[in-house]
């Protein structure tokens, strides 16, 4: 970051002396006021619940311009990455800062591929779960448990250890998600196969059985790979900030990523894709397109507690660029699978059309987010709704681990420790 010529001055309405703070500039995006000395100089904290105006760190990985609807990984627009790269290119880019050349790509693919198997004993660990456990409950447990299986790479001060655990996490996540699915189905686990792509391998681990192999459909493979690309990173969102905060204590990478998985599960974050598809299915069951008007009235009535899932975003106050790409992918997949007339897709398009014209949504700048269409694509591929957030976690792992590594490599890194405005009882004595 670069020091700006500008300075920020904080003055008070009483006679206290005003204080000056340095201002820093990034490459693009808003400048930041460095308030680290605020408490020392004024005895006050800033108050910013939900971090609406707080930059918690310096980062060079992902940039979002919410007003423009722009998303960049390491400077490259998401549209170009989705068009020209696969998830392994994007993972390499997010981790290393540059796209790989042909040799680097081959080595990276091979490295990830050769770490896809998980310790055989994880199967025993898995057996402790109920068959009907939610995949995110299983995944939170499994990812945390990895630290007990791979403790030879948990010295966070060692860059090589951090690299090994990053590859292990990226490589093993599809295996764990597929295992969670197979366990739920009561089917045998399918081991990874090294001659398939990252995404093809995941599809096969999900859908092959020992009785019948699974032929990877290229359109489906490309669509799922695109879902992975679109979800790979999203700067300091709730789960990434959770990973950073958790990791800032010096805990091991598997524990830090498990905290991200737990946070992602919530319906206001990664759980929205599952909630969105459930909303579409329920609306379809209640009458579909004919009931859209009635449903929208409910959404706009605050007392109903109903939200249009897959709509709105803390940062995007314009169309989420990932939602546009997802809508196009949705059309491609449905066409390739002969599902052009999918009623849920029609319903989603109608909801979007009405919302984009309705002053309630227009005034609040509520647009479709990535989750609005991704559930329809995943459903068409055969992925059950309850697994959607786990797929998101699989893809976001690369972002989490890159952000965690960036934090640990920062010489200014400190344990995260927010402060508070205390409004509880003042000091008092027990009187008995
Ligand atoms: N449906 C109806 N109204 C909404 C919606 C929605 N989906 N989203 C926001 N609003 C309304 C709020 O009621 C509020 O109205 P008000 O100003 O009259 O009180 C206003 O829009 C602002 O909403 P906030 O909740 O304050 O916005 P915030 O930035 O805190 O929340 C969030 C963003 C959580 C994503 C919200 O839009 C939401 O709940 N959306 C639905 C869930 C969803 O799709 N989440 C996925 C996020 S993307 C991701 O994680 C990949």
PDB file of N, CA, C and O in Angstrom, residues 365-407:
ATOM      1  N   UNK A 365     -31.219  -1.453  -4.650  1.00  0.00           N
ATOM      2  CA  UNK A 365     -30.131  -2.016  -5.474  1.00  0.00           C
ATOM      3  C   UNK A 365     -29.942  -3.505  -5.201  1.00  0.00           C
ATOM      4  O   UNK A 365     -28.844  -3.988  -4.928  1.00  0.00           O
ATOM      5  N   UNK A 366     -31.045  -4.235  -5.251  1.00  0.00           N
ATOM      6  CA  UNK A 366     -30.999  -5.684  -5.034  1.00  0.00           C
ATOM      7  C   UNK A 366     -31.041  -6.382  -6.390  1.00  0.00           C
ATOM      8  O   UNK A 366     -32.010  -6.247  -7.133  1.00  0.00           O
ATOM      9  N   UNK A 367     -29.979  -7.091  -6.700  1.00  0.00           N
ATOM     10  CA  UNK A 367     -29.851  -7.803  -7.986  1.00  0.00           C
ATOM     11  C   UNK A 367     -29.605  -9.277  -7.702  1.00  0.00           C
ATOM     12  O   UNK A 367     -29.227  -9.637  -6.587  1.00  0.00           O
ATOM     13  N   UNK A 368     -29.742 -10.127  -8.730  1.00  0.00           N
ATOM     14  CA  UNK A 368     -29.440 -11.545  -8.488  1.00  0.00           C
ATOM     15  C   UNK A 368     -27.970 -11.711  -8.097  1.00  0.00           C
ATOM     16  O   UNK A 368     -27.111 -11.015  -8.644  1.00  0.00           O
ATOM     17  N   UNK A 369     -27.711 -12.589  -7.134  1.00  0.00           N
ATOM     18  CA  UNK A 369     -26.319 -12.924  -6.820  1.00  0.00           C
ATOM     19  C   UNK A 369     -26.006 -14.307  -7.394  1.00  0.00           C
ATOM     20  O   UNK A 369     -26.868 -14.944  -7.997  1.00  0.00           O
ATOM     21  N   UNK A 370     -24.785 -14.767  -7.209  1.00  0.00           N
ATOM     22  CA  UNK A 370     -24.313 -16.002  -7.856  1.00  0.00           C
ATOM     23  C   UNK A 370     -25.208 -17.208  -7.539  1.00  0.00           C
ATOM     24  O   UNK A 370     -25.343 -18.132  -8.335  1.00  0.00           O
ATOM     25  N   UNK A 371     -25.850 -17.157  -6.361  1.00  0.00           N
ATOM     26  CA  UNK A 371     -26.635 -18.318  -5.943  1.00  0.00           C
ATOM     27  C   UNK A 371     -27.973 -18.448  -6.651  1.00  0.00           C
ATOM     28  O   UNK A 371     -28.620 -19.484  -6.568  1.00  0.00           O
ATOM     29  N   UNK A 372     -28.389 -17.385  -7.322  1.00  0.00           N
ATOM     30  CA  UNK A 372     -29.737 -17.416  -7.896  1.00  0.00           C
ATOM     31  C   UNK A 372     -29.858 -18.503  -8.973  1.00  0.00           C
ATOM     32  O   UNK A 372     -30.879 -19.169  -9.061  1.00  0.00           O
ATOM     33  N   UNK A 373     -28.817 -18.679  -9.783  1.00  0.00           N
ATOM     34  CA  UNK A 373     -28.898 -19.691 -10.844  1.00  0.00           C
ATOM     35  C   UNK A 373     -28.062 -20.944 -10.583  1.00  0.00           C
ATOM     36  O   UNK A 373     -28.273 -21.960 -11.231  1.00  0.00           O
ATOM     37  N   UNK A 374     -27.093 -20.860  -9.660  1.00  0.00           N
ATOM     38  CA  UNK A 374     -26.182 -22.007  -9.519  1.00  0.00           C
ATOM     39  C   UNK A 374     -26.919 -23.264  -9.043  1.00  0.00           C
ATOM     40  O   UNK A 374     -26.572 -24.378  -9.430  1.00  0.00           O
ATOM     41  N   UNK A 375     -27.960 -23.089  -8.229  1.00  0.00           N
ATOM     42  CA  UNK A 375     -28.702 -24.244  -7.742  1.00  0.00           C
ATOM     43  C   UNK A 375     -29.408 -24.987  -8.875  1.00  0.00           C
ATOM     44  O   UNK A 375     -29.460 -26.215  -8.880  1.00  0.00           O
ATOM     45  N   UNK A 376     -29.904 -24.234  -9.855  1.00  0.00           N
ATOM     46  CA  UNK A 376     -30.624 -24.879 -10.974  1.00  0.00           C
ATOM     47  C   UNK A 376     -29.632 -25.708 -11.796  1.00  0.00           C
ATOM     48  O   UNK A 376     -29.940 -26.828 -12.213  1.00  0.00           O
ATOM     49  N   UNK A 377     -28.427 -25.167 -11.990  1.00  0.00           N
ATOM     50  CA  UNK A 377     -27.402 -25.915 -12.739  1.00  0.00           C
ATOM     51  C   UNK A 377     -27.051 -27.193 -11.979  1.00  0.00           C
ATOM     52  O   UNK A 377     -27.025 -28.295 -12.552  1.00  0.00           O
ATOM     53  N   UNK A 378     -26.806 -27.050 -10.685  1.00  0.00           N
ATOM     54  CA  UNK A 378     -26.380 -28.224  -9.909  1.00  0.00           C
ATOM     55  C   UNK A 378     -27.474 -29.284  -9.859  1.00  0.00           C
ATOM     56  O   UNK A 378     -27.200 -30.477  -9.946  1.00  0.00           O
ATOM     57  N   UNK A 379     -28.694 -28.831  -9.736  1.00  0.00           N
ATOM     58  CA  UNK A 379     -29.823 -29.776  -9.709  1.00  0.00           C
ATOM     59  C   UNK A 379     -29.888 -30.541 -11.027  1.00  0.00           C
ATOM     60  O   UNK A 379     -30.084 -31.758 -11.046  1.00  0.00           O
ATOM     61  N   UNK A 380     -29.675 -29.822 -12.163  1.00  0.00           N
ATOM     62  CA  UNK A 380     -29.720 -30.471 -13.477  1.00  0.00           C
ATOM     63  C   UNK A 380     -28.609 -31.516 -13.607  1.00  0.00           C
ATOM     64  O   UNK A 380     -28.779 -32.561 -14.231  1.00  0.00           O
ATOM     65  N   UNK A 381     -27.464 -31.220 -12.991  1.00  0.00           N
ATOM     66  CA  UNK A 381     -26.331 -32.156 -13.052  1.00  0.00           C
ATOM     67  C   UNK A 381     -26.605 -33.404 -12.208  1.00  0.00           C
ATOM     68  O   UNK A 381     -26.001 -34.451 -12.401  1.00  0.00           O
ATOM     69  N   UNK A 382     -27.511 -33.290 -11.249  1.00  0.00           N
ATOM     70  CA  UNK A 382     -27.839 -34.439 -10.399  1.00  0.00           C
ATOM     71  C   UNK A 382     -27.315 -34.285  -8.986  1.00  0.00           C
ATOM     72  O   UNK A 382     -27.327 -35.232  -8.197  1.00  0.00           O
ATOM     73  N   UNK A 383     -26.821 -33.079  -8.674  1.00  0.00           N
ATOM     74  CA  UNK A 383     -26.300 -32.853  -7.323  1.00  0.00           C
ATOM     75  C   UNK A 383     -27.474 -32.524  -6.395  1.00  0.00           C
ATOM     76  O   UNK A 383     -28.260 -31.625  -6.701  1.00  0.00           O
ATOM     77  N   UNK A 384     -27.612 -33.239  -5.278  1.00  0.00           N
ATOM     78  CA  UNK A 384     -28.754 -32.953  -4.395  1.00  0.00           C
ATOM     79  C   UNK A 384     -28.604 -31.589  -3.718  1.00  0.00           C
ATOM     80  O   UNK A 384     -27.488 -31.144  -3.434  1.00  0.00           O
ATOM     81  N   UNK A 385     -29.740 -30.966  -3.447  1.00  0.00           N
ATOM     82  CA  UNK A 385     -29.758 -29.618  -2.864  1.00  0.00           C
ATOM     83  C   UNK A 385     -28.896 -29.526  -1.603  1.00  0.00           C
ATOM     84  O   UNK A 385     -28.176 -28.548  -1.408  1.00  0.00           O
ATOM     85  N   UNK A 386     -28.962 -30.554  -0.774  1.00  0.00           N
ATOM     86  CA  UNK A 386     -28.254 -30.478   0.516  1.00  0.00           C
ATOM     87  C   UNK A 386     -26.732 -30.432   0.322  1.00  0.00           C
ATOM     88  O   UNK A 386     -26.000 -30.138   1.266  1.00  0.00           O
ATOM     89  N   UNK A 387     -26.265 -30.723  -0.901  1.00  0.00           N
ATOM     90  CA  UNK A 387     -24.816 -30.738  -1.139  1.00  0.00           C
ATOM     91  C   UNK A 387     -24.306 -29.418  -1.737  1.00  0.00           C
ATOM     92  O   UNK A 387     -23.100 -29.222  -1.895  1.00  0.00           O
ATOM     93  N   UNK A 388     -25.223 -28.515  -2.085  1.00  0.00           N
ATOM     94  CA  UNK A 388     -24.808 -27.286  -2.788  1.00  0.00           C
ATOM     95  C   UNK A 388     -23.751 -26.492  -2.014  1.00  0.00           C
ATOM     96  O   UNK A 388     -22.770 -26.021  -2.583  1.00  0.00           O
ATOM     97  N   UNK A 389     -23.982 -26.309  -0.724  1.00  0.00           N
ATOM     98  CA  UNK A 389     -23.048 -25.467   0.045  1.00  0.00           C
ATOM     99  C   UNK A 389     -21.695 -26.164   0.177  1.00  0.00           C
ATOM    100  O   UNK A 389     -20.641 -25.511   0.227  1.00  0.00           O
ATOM    101  N   UNK A 390     -21.721 -27.496   0.198  1.00  0.00           N
ATOM    102  CA  UNK A 390     -20.458 -28.238   0.268  1.00  0.00           C
ATOM    103  C   UNK A 390     -19.659 -28.046  -1.033  1.00  0.00           C
ATOM    104  O   UNK A 390     -18.427 -27.965  -1.012  1.00  0.00           O
ATOM    105  N   UNK A 391     -20.362 -27.945  -2.160  1.00  0.00           N
ATOM    106  CA  UNK A 391     -19.692 -27.696  -3.449  1.00  0.00           C
ATOM    107  C   UNK A 391     -19.061 -26.301  -3.420  1.00  0.00           C
ATOM    108  O   UNK A 391     -17.945 -26.080  -3.880  1.00  0.00           O
ATOM    109  N   UNK A 392     -19.790 -25.367  -2.837  1.00  0.00           N
ATOM    110  CA  UNK A 392     -19.288 -23.996  -2.691  1.00  0.00           C
ATOM    111  C   UNK A 392     -18.014 -24.026  -1.829  1.00  0.00           C
ATOM    112  O   UNK A 392     -16.985 -23.420  -2.166  1.00  0.00           O
ATOM    113  N   UNK A 393     -18.069 -24.782  -0.728  1.00  0.00           N
ATOM    114  CA  UNK A 393     -16.906 -24.867   0.171  1.00  0.00           C
ATOM    115  C   UNK A 393     -15.707 -25.464  -0.551  1.00  0.00           C
ATOM    116  O   UNK A 393     -14.570 -25.001  -0.399  1.00  0.00           O
ATOM    117  N   UNK A 394     -15.985 -26.489  -1.367  1.00  0.00           N
ATOM    118  CA  UNK A 394     -14.921 -27.135  -2.155  1.00  0.00           C
ATOM    119  C   UNK A 394     -14.199 -26.070  -3.010  1.00  0.00           C
ATOM    120  O   UNK A 394     -12.973 -25.967  -3.012  1.00  0.00           O
ATOM    121  N   UNK A 395     -14.995 -25.262  -3.707  1.00  0.00           N
ATOM    122  CA  UNK A 395     -14.421 -24.261  -4.610  1.00  0.00           C
ATOM    123  C   UNK A 395     -13.745 -23.123  -3.844  1.00  0.00           C
ATOM    124  O   UNK A 395     -12.702 -22.614  -4.249  1.00  0.00           O
ATOM    125  N   UNK A 396     -14.330 -22.725  -2.710  1.00  0.00           N
ATOM    126  CA  UNK A 396     -13.802 -21.575  -1.972  1.00  0.00           C
ATOM    127  C   UNK A 396     -12.532 -21.918  -1.194  1.00  0.00           C
ATOM    128  O   UNK A 396     -11.806 -21.022  -0.744  1.00  0.00           O
ATOM    129  N   UNK A 397     -12.247 -23.218  -1.046  1.00  0.00           N
ATOM    130  CA  UNK A 397     -11.068 -23.618  -0.270  1.00  0.00           C
ATOM    131  C   UNK A 397      -9.796 -22.946  -0.788  1.00  0.00           C
ATOM    132  O   UNK A 397      -8.960 -22.499  -0.008  1.00  0.00           O
ATOM    133  N   UNK A 398      -9.664 -22.831  -2.103  1.00  0.00           N
ATOM    134  CA  UNK A 398      -8.448 -22.213  -2.646  1.00  0.00           C
ATOM    135  C   UNK A 398      -8.358 -20.743  -2.216  1.00  0.00           C
ATOM    136  O   UNK A 398      -7.283 -20.257  -1.851  1.00  0.00           O
ATOM    137  N   UNK A 399      -9.484 -20.051  -2.233  1.00  0.00           N
ATOM    138  CA  UNK A 399      -9.494 -18.652  -1.804  1.00  0.00           C
ATOM    139  C   UNK A 399      -9.140 -18.537  -0.327  1.00  0.00           C
ATOM    140  O   UNK A 399      -8.308 -17.735   0.079  1.00  0.00           O
ATOM    141  N   UNK A 400      -9.780 -19.384   0.485  1.00  0.00           N
ATOM    142  CA  UNK A 400      -9.518 -19.347   1.930  1.00  0.00           C
ATOM    143  C   UNK A 400      -8.039 -19.563   2.223  1.00  0.00           C
ATOM    144  O   UNK A 400      -7.435 -18.842   2.996  1.00  0.00           O
ATOM    145  N   UNK A 401      -7.480 -20.595   1.561  1.00  0.00           N
ATOM    146  CA  UNK A 401      -6.102 -20.964   1.904  1.00  0.00           C
ATOM    147  C   UNK A 401      -5.119 -19.905   1.390  1.00  0.00           C
ATOM    148  O   UNK A 401      -4.115 -19.611   2.040  1.00  0.00           O
ATOM    149  N   UNK A 402      -5.436 -19.299   0.239  1.00  0.00           N
ATOM    150  CA  UNK A 402      -4.563 -18.238  -0.289  1.00  0.00           C
ATOM    151  C   UNK A 402      -4.610 -17.015   0.632  1.00  0.00           C
ATOM    152  O   UNK A 402      -3.580 -16.392   0.918  1.00  0.00           O
ATOM    153  N   UNK A 403      -5.796 -16.696   1.135  1.00  0.00           N
ATOM    154  CA  UNK A 403      -5.947 -15.537   2.022  1.00  0.00           C
ATOM    155  C   UNK A 403      -5.255 -15.805   3.366  1.00  0.00           C
ATOM    156  O   UNK A 403      -4.627 -14.920   3.942  1.00  0.00           O
ATOM    157  N   UNK A 404      -5.364 -17.030   3.824  1.00  0.00           N
ATOM    158  CA  UNK A 404      -4.714 -17.427   5.086  1.00  0.00           C
ATOM    159  C   UNK A 404      -3.199 -17.324   4.934  1.00  0.00           C
ATOM    160  O   UNK A 404      -2.494 -16.778   5.790  1.00  0.00           O
ATOM    161  N   UNK A 405      -2.699 -17.814   3.795  1.00  0.00           N
ATOM    162  CA  UNK A 405      -1.254 -17.774   3.549  1.00  0.00           C
ATOM    163  C   UNK A 405      -0.769 -16.325   3.414  1.00  0.00           C
ATOM    164  O   UNK A 405       0.289 -15.957   3.926  1.00  0.00           O
ATOM    165  N   UNK A 406      -1.569 -15.521   2.727  1.00  0.00           N
ATOM    166  CA  UNK A 406      -1.200 -14.109   2.559  1.00  0.00           C
ATOM    167  C   UNK A 406      -1.098 -13.424   3.931  1.00  0.00           C
ATOM    168  O   UNK A 406      -0.173 -12.654   4.196  1.00  0.00           O
ATOM    169  N   UNK A 407      -2.051 -13.737   4.807  1.00  0.00           N
ATOM    170  CA  UNK A 407      -2.037 -13.135   6.149  1.00  0.00           C
ATOM    171  C   UNK A 407      -0.773 -13.542   6.909  1.00  0.00           C
ATOM    172  O   UNK A 407      -0.090 -12.694   7.493  1.00  0.00           O
TER     173      UNK A 407
END
